[in-house]
Amino acid sequence: MGIPQKYPHLDQMQPWNDRLHLLECLSVIEEAPNVKTFTFRSDNQNWFRYEPGQFMTFELGTQPDAVLRTYTLSSSPSRPFTIAITVKAQDGSIGTRWMLDHLTPGARLKAFGPLGDFSISKHPGEKYLFISAGSGITPMMSMTRWMQDCAPQSDISFVSCARRPSDIIFRKELEYLTSCMPNLKLSFLIKEHEMGQLWTGIRGRLEAPKLSLLSPDFKERTIFCCGPDGFMRDVRAMLEESGFDMANYHQESFGSAAEPVLPVMDDISTEVSETAAIVTFSMAGKDVHCVAGDTILKAARGAGIRIAAACESGLCGTCKVMKISGNVDMNHNGGILDEEIDEGYILACCSKPLGNVEVEA
Ligand code: FES
Protein backbone atom coordinates (compact mmCIF):
# COMPACT_ATOMS: atom_id res chain seq x y z
CA MET A 1 0.00 0.00 0.00
CA GLY A 2 1.84 3.08 -1.21
CA ILE A 3 1.43 6.78 -0.63
CA PRO A 4 -1.36 8.11 -2.86
CA GLN A 5 -0.04 10.07 -5.83
CA LYS A 6 -2.66 12.74 -5.39
CA TYR A 7 -4.55 13.90 -2.33
CA PRO A 8 -7.95 15.18 -3.44
CA HIS A 9 -9.59 18.02 -1.53
CA LEU A 10 -12.70 17.28 0.52
CA ASP A 11 -14.95 19.15 -1.91
CA GLN A 12 -13.69 16.94 -4.75
CA MET A 13 -14.68 13.75 -2.92
CA GLN A 14 -17.97 11.90 -2.48
CA PRO A 15 -19.12 10.59 0.92
CA TRP A 16 -18.37 6.95 1.63
CA ASN A 17 -21.32 4.68 0.87
CA ASP A 18 -21.58 1.23 2.43
CA ARG A 19 -23.37 -0.12 -0.62
CA LEU A 20 -20.66 0.93 -3.06
CA HIS A 21 -17.35 1.05 -1.25
CA LEU A 22 -15.08 -1.10 0.89
CA LEU A 23 -12.82 -0.10 3.74
CA GLU A 24 -9.07 -0.46 3.39
CA CYS A 25 -7.02 -0.91 6.55
CA LEU A 26 -4.47 1.88 6.80
CA SER A 27 -2.81 1.23 10.16
CA VAL A 28 -2.92 -0.97 13.24
CA ILE A 29 -1.84 0.40 16.63
CA GLU A 30 -1.46 -1.51 19.91
CA GLU A 31 -3.26 0.40 22.65
CA ALA A 32 -3.22 -2.02 25.63
CA PRO A 33 -3.10 -5.79 26.19
CA ASN A 34 -5.47 -7.37 23.63
CA VAL A 35 -6.57 -3.93 22.42
CA LYS A 36 -5.77 -2.48 19.01
CA THR A 37 -6.91 0.50 16.98
CA PHE A 38 -7.59 -0.17 13.30
CA THR A 39 -7.76 2.87 11.03
CA PHE A 40 -9.44 2.60 7.64
CA ARG A 41 -9.82 4.69 4.53
CA SER A 42 -12.22 4.17 1.67
CA ASP A 43 -11.03 1.99 -1.19
CA ASN A 44 -12.28 4.76 -3.48
CA GLN A 45 -11.04 8.08 -2.00
CA ASN A 46 -14.27 8.97 -0.19
CA TRP A 47 -14.79 10.92 3.00
CA PHE A 48 -16.77 9.66 6.00
CA ARG A 49 -19.91 11.33 7.29
CA TYR A 50 -21.15 10.30 10.75
CA GLU A 51 -21.95 11.51 14.25
CA PRO A 52 -19.34 11.16 17.01
CA GLY A 53 -20.18 8.04 19.01
CA GLN A 54 -21.89 6.06 16.22
CA PHE A 55 -21.12 2.43 15.35
CA MET A 56 -20.45 0.35 12.25
CA THR A 57 -20.89 -3.34 11.51
CA PHE A 58 -17.90 -5.13 9.95
CA GLU A 59 -17.84 -8.35 7.96
CA LEU A 60 -14.80 -10.26 9.21
CA GLY A 61 -13.16 -13.01 7.22
CA THR A 62 -13.07 -15.67 9.93
CA GLN A 63 -12.93 -19.30 8.84
CA PRO A 64 -14.90 -21.35 7.95
CA ASP A 65 -17.56 -18.63 7.84
CA ALA A 66 -17.38 -14.87 7.91
CA VAL A 67 -19.01 -13.18 10.90
CA LEU A 68 -20.44 -9.74 11.44
CA ARG A 69 -19.42 -7.67 14.42
CA THR A 70 -20.54 -4.21 15.50
CA TYR A 71 -18.06 -1.71 16.95
CA THR A 72 -18.40 1.92 17.97
CA LEU A 73 -16.05 4.27 16.17
CA SER A 74 -13.25 5.83 18.19
CA SER A 75 -12.40 8.39 15.49
CA SER A 76 -13.98 11.82 15.08
CA PRO A 77 -15.98 12.94 12.03
CA SER A 78 -14.06 16.22 12.26
CA ARG A 79 -11.20 14.24 10.64
CA PRO A 80 -13.25 12.81 7.80
CA PHE A 81 -10.66 11.09 5.58
CA THR A 82 -10.42 8.01 7.77
CA ILE A 83 -12.41 6.14 10.41
CA ALA A 84 -11.07 4.08 13.29
CA ILE A 85 -12.30 1.42 15.66
CA THR A 86 -10.55 0.35 18.85
CA VAL A 87 -11.35 -3.23 19.75
CA LYS A 88 -10.61 -5.52 22.67
CA ALA A 89 -10.55 -9.29 22.33
CA GLN A 90 -12.36 -10.90 25.25
CA ASP A 91 -11.89 -14.55 26.24
CA GLY A 92 -13.58 -16.77 23.66
CA SER A 93 -13.90 -13.97 21.14
CA ILE A 94 -13.94 -15.10 17.50
CA GLY A 95 -14.37 -12.01 15.36
CA THR A 96 -12.31 -9.57 17.40
CA ARG A 97 -9.58 -12.17 17.94
CA TRP A 98 -9.44 -12.65 14.17
CA MET A 99 -9.02 -8.92 13.70
CA LEU A 100 -6.20 -8.71 16.22
CA ASP A 101 -4.37 -11.69 14.73
CA HIS A 102 -5.00 -11.27 11.01
CA LEU A 103 -6.08 -7.80 9.96
CA THR A 104 -3.11 -5.90 8.58
CA PRO A 105 -2.65 -2.70 6.54
CA GLY A 106 -3.87 -3.11 2.98
CA ALA A 107 -6.66 -5.58 3.84
CA ARG A 108 -10.12 -4.69 2.55
CA LEU A 109 -13.38 -5.23 4.42
CA LYS A 110 -17.06 -4.80 3.83
CA ALA A 111 -18.74 -2.65 6.47
CA PHE A 112 -22.22 -1.26 7.12
CA GLY A 113 -23.27 2.07 8.62
CA PRO A 114 -22.33 4.26 10.43
CA LEU A 115 -25.49 4.36 12.57
CA GLY A 116 -26.65 4.91 16.12
CA ASP A 117 -28.11 7.45 18.53
CA PHE A 118 -25.40 7.35 21.19
CA SER A 119 -23.99 10.76 20.39
CA ILE A 120 -23.74 14.27 21.79
CA SER A 121 -25.27 15.47 18.56
CA LYS A 122 -28.42 13.40 19.29
CA HIS A 123 -28.46 14.23 23.02
CA PRO A 124 -26.80 17.62 23.49
CA GLY A 125 -26.26 19.01 26.98
CA GLU A 126 -24.77 22.04 28.73
CA LYS A 127 -22.09 19.87 30.30
CA TYR A 128 -21.28 16.18 30.13
CA LEU A 129 -20.24 13.25 32.26
CA PHE A 130 -18.66 10.37 30.32
CA ILE A 131 -18.46 7.10 32.26
CA SER A 132 -16.72 4.18 30.56
CA ALA A 133 -15.29 0.79 31.40
CA GLY A 134 -12.76 -1.08 29.27
CA SER A 135 -13.26 -0.65 25.54
CA GLY A 136 -16.53 1.15 26.28
CA ILE A 137 -14.30 4.19 26.16
CA THR A 138 -14.37 4.23 22.33
CA PRO A 139 -17.55 6.29 21.71
CA MET A 140 -16.48 8.73 24.47
CA MET A 141 -13.15 9.10 22.71
CA SER A 142 -14.89 9.86 19.43
CA MET A 143 -17.02 12.53 21.13
CA THR A 144 -14.06 14.02 23.05
CA ARG A 145 -11.93 14.19 19.91
CA TRP A 146 -14.80 15.89 18.10
CA MET A 147 -15.10 18.45 20.90
CA GLN A 148 -11.33 18.99 20.88
CA ASP A 149 -11.61 20.02 17.23
CA CYS A 150 -15.00 21.75 17.16
CA ALA A 151 -15.90 22.82 20.73
CA PRO A 152 -12.72 22.84 22.85
CA GLN A 153 -14.35 24.80 25.68
CA SER A 154 -16.85 21.98 26.33
CA ASP A 155 -17.32 21.05 29.96
CA ILE A 156 -16.63 17.31 30.26
CA SER A 157 -16.09 15.21 33.33
CA PHE A 158 -14.56 11.95 32.02
CA VAL A 159 -14.43 8.89 34.31
CA SER A 160 -12.65 5.91 32.77
CA CYS A 161 -12.66 2.60 34.66
CA ALA A 162 -10.20 -0.21 33.96
CA ARG A 163 -9.02 -3.38 35.63
CA ARG A 164 -5.34 -2.37 35.88
CA PRO A 165 -3.37 0.78 35.00
CA SER A 166 -1.94 -0.92 31.89
CA ASP A 167 -5.51 -1.60 30.68
CA ILE A 168 -6.43 2.08 30.46
CA ILE A 169 -7.05 2.79 26.80
CA PHE A 170 -6.08 6.22 25.35
CA ARG A 171 -4.53 7.26 28.67
CA LYS A 172 -1.71 9.36 27.16
CA GLU A 173 -3.94 11.06 24.62
CA LEU A 174 -6.57 11.92 27.24
CA GLU A 175 -3.92 13.33 29.57
CA TYR A 176 -2.64 15.44 26.69
CA LEU A 177 -6.19 16.64 25.90
CA THR A 178 -6.55 18.08 29.41
CA SER A 179 -3.80 20.54 28.44
CA CYS A 180 -5.72 21.86 25.43
CA MET A 181 -9.32 21.52 26.68
CA PRO A 182 -9.54 23.72 29.80
CA ASN A 183 -12.86 22.24 30.98
CA LEU A 184 -11.98 18.57 30.54
CA LYS A 185 -11.62 16.86 33.91
CA LEU A 186 -10.17 13.39 33.70
CA SER A 187 -10.40 10.60 36.31
CA PHE A 188 -9.22 7.01 36.14
CA LEU A 189 -10.58 4.34 38.42
CA ILE A 190 -8.59 1.13 38.79
CA LYS A 191 -9.84 -2.18 40.14
CA GLU A 192 -6.64 -4.11 40.80
CA HIS A 193 -3.13 -3.40 41.97
CA GLU A 194 -0.50 -4.18 39.34
CA MET A 195 3.04 -5.29 40.16
CA GLY A 196 5.61 -2.68 39.21
CA GLN A 197 3.03 0.06 38.56
CA LEU A 198 2.76 2.94 40.98
CA TRP A 199 -0.89 3.97 41.27
CA THR A 200 -1.81 6.90 43.47
CA GLY A 201 -5.31 7.36 42.05
CA ILE A 202 -8.65 5.97 43.14
CA ARG A 203 -9.27 2.22 43.22
CA GLY A 204 -12.27 -0.05 43.43
CA ARG A 205 -15.75 -0.04 41.94
CA LEU A 206 -17.53 3.10 40.85
CA GLU A 207 -19.90 3.86 43.73
CA ALA A 208 -21.95 6.92 44.64
CA PRO A 209 -19.44 8.49 47.08
CA LYS A 210 -16.65 8.10 44.52
CA LEU A 211 -18.76 9.58 41.75
CA SER A 212 -19.58 12.58 43.97
CA LEU A 213 -15.87 13.01 44.58
CA LEU A 214 -14.89 12.73 40.91
CA SER A 215 -17.78 14.77 39.54
CA PRO A 216 -19.46 16.72 42.36
CA ASP A 217 -22.06 18.32 40.05
CA PHE A 218 -22.91 15.06 38.23
CA LYS A 219 -26.67 15.63 38.69
CA GLU A 220 -26.43 18.70 36.46
CA ARG A 221 -24.72 16.83 33.62
CA THR A 222 -25.84 14.84 30.59
CA ILE A 223 -24.40 11.39 31.17
CA PHE A 224 -23.12 8.95 28.53
CA CYS A 225 -22.17 5.51 29.81
CA CYS A 226 -20.62 2.59 27.92
CA GLY A 227 -19.11 -0.65 29.15
CA PRO A 228 -20.03 -4.26 29.90
CA ASP A 229 -23.73 -4.87 30.64
CA GLY A 230 -23.17 -5.46 34.35
CA PHE A 231 -21.19 -2.24 34.68
CA MET A 232 -23.91 -0.21 32.98
CA ARG A 233 -26.58 -1.88 35.10
CA ASP A 234 -24.70 -0.85 38.27
CA VAL A 235 -24.18 2.72 37.05
CA ARG A 236 -27.83 3.05 36.12
CA ALA A 237 -28.97 1.72 39.53
CA MET A 238 -26.56 4.04 41.33
CA LEU A 239 -27.84 7.07 39.43
CA GLU A 240 -31.49 6.14 39.94
CA GLU A 241 -30.87 5.76 43.64
CA SER A 242 -29.16 9.14 43.83
CA GLY A 243 -32.19 10.86 42.31
CA PHE A 244 -30.50 11.67 38.99
CA ASP A 245 -32.91 12.71 36.22
CA MET A 246 -32.64 9.61 34.00
CA ALA A 247 -33.92 11.54 30.98
CA ASN A 248 -30.33 12.84 30.85
CA TYR A 249 -28.78 9.37 30.94
CA HIS A 250 -27.73 7.52 27.77
CA GLN A 251 -25.98 4.18 27.48
CA GLU A 252 -24.53 2.00 24.75
CA SER A 253 -23.56 -1.63 24.85
CA PHE A 254 -20.56 -2.86 22.93
CA GLY A 255 -18.54 -5.95 22.15
CA SER A 256 -20.98 -8.75 21.58
CA ALA A 257 -23.87 -6.45 20.73
CA ALA A 258 -24.27 -8.09 17.39
CA GLU A 259 -23.64 -11.80 17.37
CA PRO A 260 -23.43 -13.88 14.23
CA VAL A 261 -25.17 -13.61 11.61
CA LEU A 262 -24.61 -14.88 8.26
CA PRO A 263 -27.64 -16.64 6.96
CA VAL A 264 -28.66 -20.15 7.79
CA MET A 265 -31.58 -22.02 6.36
CA ASP A 266 -34.44 -21.98 8.81
CA ASP A 267 -37.95 -23.21 9.03
CA ILE A 268 -39.64 -21.01 6.49
CA SER A 269 -42.61 -22.62 4.88
CA THR A 270 -42.56 -22.45 1.13
CA GLU A 271 -45.85 -24.24 0.66
CA VAL A 272 -47.64 -22.52 -2.15
CA SER A 273 -50.99 -23.13 -0.42
CA GLU A 274 -49.91 -20.83 2.43
CA THR A 275 -48.46 -18.19 0.16
CA ALA A 276 -49.28 -14.63 1.15
CA ALA A 277 -46.83 -12.99 -1.23
CA ILE A 278 -44.08 -13.70 -3.70
CA VAL A 279 -40.74 -12.06 -3.08
CA THR A 280 -38.59 -11.78 -6.20
CA PHE A 281 -34.86 -11.62 -5.53
CA SER A 282 -33.64 -10.02 -8.74
CA MET A 283 -29.92 -10.75 -8.42
CA ALA A 284 -30.43 -14.37 -7.41
CA GLY A 285 -33.12 -14.75 -10.08
CA LYS A 286 -35.49 -16.46 -7.63
CA ASP A 287 -39.17 -16.07 -6.80
CA VAL A 288 -39.86 -17.10 -3.22
CA HIS A 289 -43.31 -17.83 -1.83
CA CYS A 290 -43.68 -16.65 1.74
CA VAL A 291 -46.44 -16.78 4.31
CA ALA A 292 -48.02 -13.93 6.23
CA GLY A 293 -45.66 -12.57 8.85
CA ASP A 294 -42.44 -13.63 7.14
CA THR A 295 -39.81 -10.96 6.70
CA ILE A 296 -37.83 -10.45 3.50
CA LEU A 297 -34.79 -11.78 5.36
CA LYS A 298 -36.61 -14.95 6.32
CA ALA A 299 -37.78 -15.46 2.76
CA ALA A 300 -34.20 -15.00 1.51
CA ARG A 301 -32.79 -17.49 3.97
CA GLY A 302 -35.41 -20.05 3.13
CA ALA A 303 -34.30 -19.90 -0.48
CA GLY A 304 -30.57 -19.97 0.32
CA ILE A 305 -30.06 -16.35 -0.70
CA ARG A 306 -27.46 -14.50 1.31
CA ILE A 307 -28.38 -11.17 2.87
CA ALA A 308 -25.91 -10.14 5.58
CA ALA A 309 -27.63 -9.41 8.89
CA ALA A 310 -26.34 -8.60 12.35
CA CYS A 311 -28.87 -7.34 14.92
CA GLU A 312 -31.99 -8.67 13.15
CA SER A 313 -34.02 -6.00 14.91
CA GLY A 314 -33.88 -3.05 12.57
CA LEU A 315 -31.06 -1.36 14.43
CA CYS A 316 -27.70 -1.83 12.73
CA GLY A 317 -28.61 -1.30 9.06
CA THR A 318 -26.61 -4.31 7.88
CA CYS A 319 -29.47 -5.96 5.99
CA LYS A 320 -30.32 -2.92 3.85
CA VAL A 321 -31.50 -3.83 0.34
CA MET A 322 -33.04 -1.88 -2.53
CA LYS A 323 -36.76 -2.48 -3.07
CA ILE A 324 -37.46 -2.43 -6.78
CA SER A 325 -41.25 -2.77 -6.64
CA GLY A 326 -44.12 -3.52 -4.28
CA ASN A 327 -44.79 -2.43 -0.71
CA VAL A 328 -43.58 -3.63 2.66
CA ASP A 329 -44.48 -3.02 6.28
CA MET A 330 -41.14 -1.96 7.82
CA ASN A 331 -40.80 -1.61 11.60
CA HIS A 332 -37.22 -0.51 12.14
CA ASN A 333 -35.38 0.87 15.17
CA GLY A 334 -33.34 3.61 13.54
CA GLY A 335 -31.19 1.37 11.32
CA ILE A 336 -32.10 3.24 8.16
CA LEU A 337 -32.13 6.94 7.30
CA ASP A 338 -35.19 8.74 5.96
CA GLU A 339 -33.24 9.63 2.80
CA GLU A 340 -32.48 5.96 2.23
CA ILE A 341 -36.15 5.07 2.58
CA ASP A 342 -36.95 7.82 0.07
CA GLU A 343 -34.37 6.28 -2.29
CA GLY A 344 -36.19 2.94 -2.04
CA TYR A 345 -34.10 1.04 0.51
CA ILE A 346 -35.59 -1.24 3.15
CA LEU A 347 -34.21 -3.32 6.01
CA ALA A 348 -34.82 -6.97 5.14
CA CYS A 349 -34.89 -8.15 8.77
CA CYS A 350 -37.89 -6.04 9.75
CA SER A 351 -39.81 -5.68 6.48
CA LYS A 352 -42.84 -7.83 5.75
CA PRO A 353 -44.23 -7.93 2.22
CA LEU A 354 -47.62 -6.33 1.60
CA GLY A 355 -48.31 -8.24 -1.60
CA ASN A 356 -45.69 -9.20 -4.16
CA VAL A 357 -42.34 -7.46 -3.79
CA GLU A 358 -39.12 -7.38 -5.81
CA VAL A 359 -35.82 -6.61 -4.09
CA GLU A 360 -32.24 -6.33 -5.29
CA ALA A 361 -30.55 -9.31 -3.62
S1 FES B 1 -29.81 -6.94 10.61
FE1 FES B 1 -29.56 -5.09 11.73
S2 FES B 1 -31.05 -3.83 10.79
FE2 FES B 1 -31.41 -5.72 9.86
Tab-separated table of N, CA, C and O in Angstrom, residues 23 39 61-62 154 158 169 174-176 224 274 292 298 304 307 310 360:
chain	number	residue	atom	x	y	z
A	23	LEU	N	-13.817	-0.760	2.901
A	23	LEU	CA	-12.823	-0.095	3.744
A	23	LEU	C	-11.469	-0.751	3.507
A	23	LEU	O	-11.385	-1.971	3.351
A	39	THR	N	-7.320	1.692	11.776
A	39	THR	CA	-7.765	2.867	11.035
A	39	THR	C	-7.972	2.476	9.574
A	39	THR	O	-7.172	1.731	8.999
A	61	GLY	N	-13.427	-11.808	8.011
A	61	GLY	CA	-13.164	-13.015	7.222
A	61	GLY	C	-12.739	-14.214	8.018
A	61	GLY	O	-11.782	-14.904	7.657
A	62	THR	N	-13.413	-14.490	9.134
A	62	THR	CA	-13.072	-15.668	9.933
A	62	THR	C	-13.380	-16.929	9.142
A	62	THR	O	-14.220	-16.933	8.245
A	154	SER	N	-15.802	22.845	25.746
A	154	SER	CA	-16.849	21.978	26.329
A	154	SER	C	-16.483	21.523	27.736
A	154	SER	O	-15.322	21.212	28.025
A	158	PHE	N	-14.786	13.233	32.709
A	158	PHE	CA	-14.560	11.952	32.025
A	158	PHE	C	-14.043	10.947	33.052
A	158	PHE	O	-12.947	11.111	33.579
A	169	ILE	N	-7.198	2.511	28.234
A	169	ILE	CA	-7.052	2.792	26.796
A	169	ILE	C	-7.033	4.309	26.598
A	169	ILE	O	-7.797	5.029	27.242
A	174	LEU	N	-5.626	11.194	26.376
A	174	LEU	CA	-6.571	11.917	27.244
A	174	LEU	C	-5.823	12.877	28.161
A	174	LEU	O	-6.268	14.009	28.382
A	175	GLU	N	-4.692	12.442	28.694
A	175	GLU	CA	-3.915	13.335	29.568
A	175	GLU	C	-3.444	14.550	28.770
A	175	GLU	O	-3.467	15.680	29.266
A	176	TYR	N	-3.047	14.299	27.538
A	176	TYR	CA	-2.642	15.435	26.688
A	176	TYR	C	-3.838	16.377	26.447
A	176	TYR	O	-3.697	17.607	26.498
A	224	PHE	N	-23.261	10.034	29.508
A	224	PHE	CA	-23.118	8.955	28.530
A	224	PHE	C	-22.314	7.852	29.209
A	224	PHE	O	-21.257	8.120	29.778
A	274	GLU	N	-49.911	-21.819	1.364
A	274	GLU	CA	-49.910	-20.831	2.430
A	274	GLU	C	-49.402	-19.480	1.940
A	274	GLU	O	-49.222	-18.560	2.714
A	292	ALA	N	-47.782	-15.164	5.489
A	292	ALA	CA	-48.021	-13.925	6.227
A	292	ALA	C	-47.117	-13.868	7.452
A	292	ALA	O	-46.960	-14.852	8.174
A	298	LYS	N	-36.232	-13.553	6.127
A	298	LYS	CA	-36.609	-14.953	6.317
A	298	LYS	C	-36.866	-15.627	4.975
A	298	LYS	O	-36.459	-16.771	4.745
A	304	GLY	N	-32.030	-19.877	0.433
A	304	GLY	CA	-30.572	-19.969	0.322
A	304	GLY	C	-29.927	-18.728	-0.274
A	304	GLY	O	-28.830	-18.791	-0.824
A	307	ILE	N	-28.320	-12.591	2.535
A	307	ILE	CA	-28.376	-11.167	2.870
A	307	ILE	C	-27.699	-11.043	4.231
A	307	ILE	O	-28.137	-11.670	5.196
A	310	ALA	N	-27.021	-8.542	11.052
A	310	ALA	CA	-26.340	-8.604	12.355
A	310	ALA	C	-27.358	-8.600	13.485
A	310	ALA	O	-27.606	-9.612	14.120
A	360	GLU	N	-33.532	-6.103	-4.637
A	360	GLU	CA	-32.241	-6.333	-5.288
A	360	GLU	C	-31.370	-7.152	-4.340
A	360	GLU	O	-30.745	-6.604	-3.428
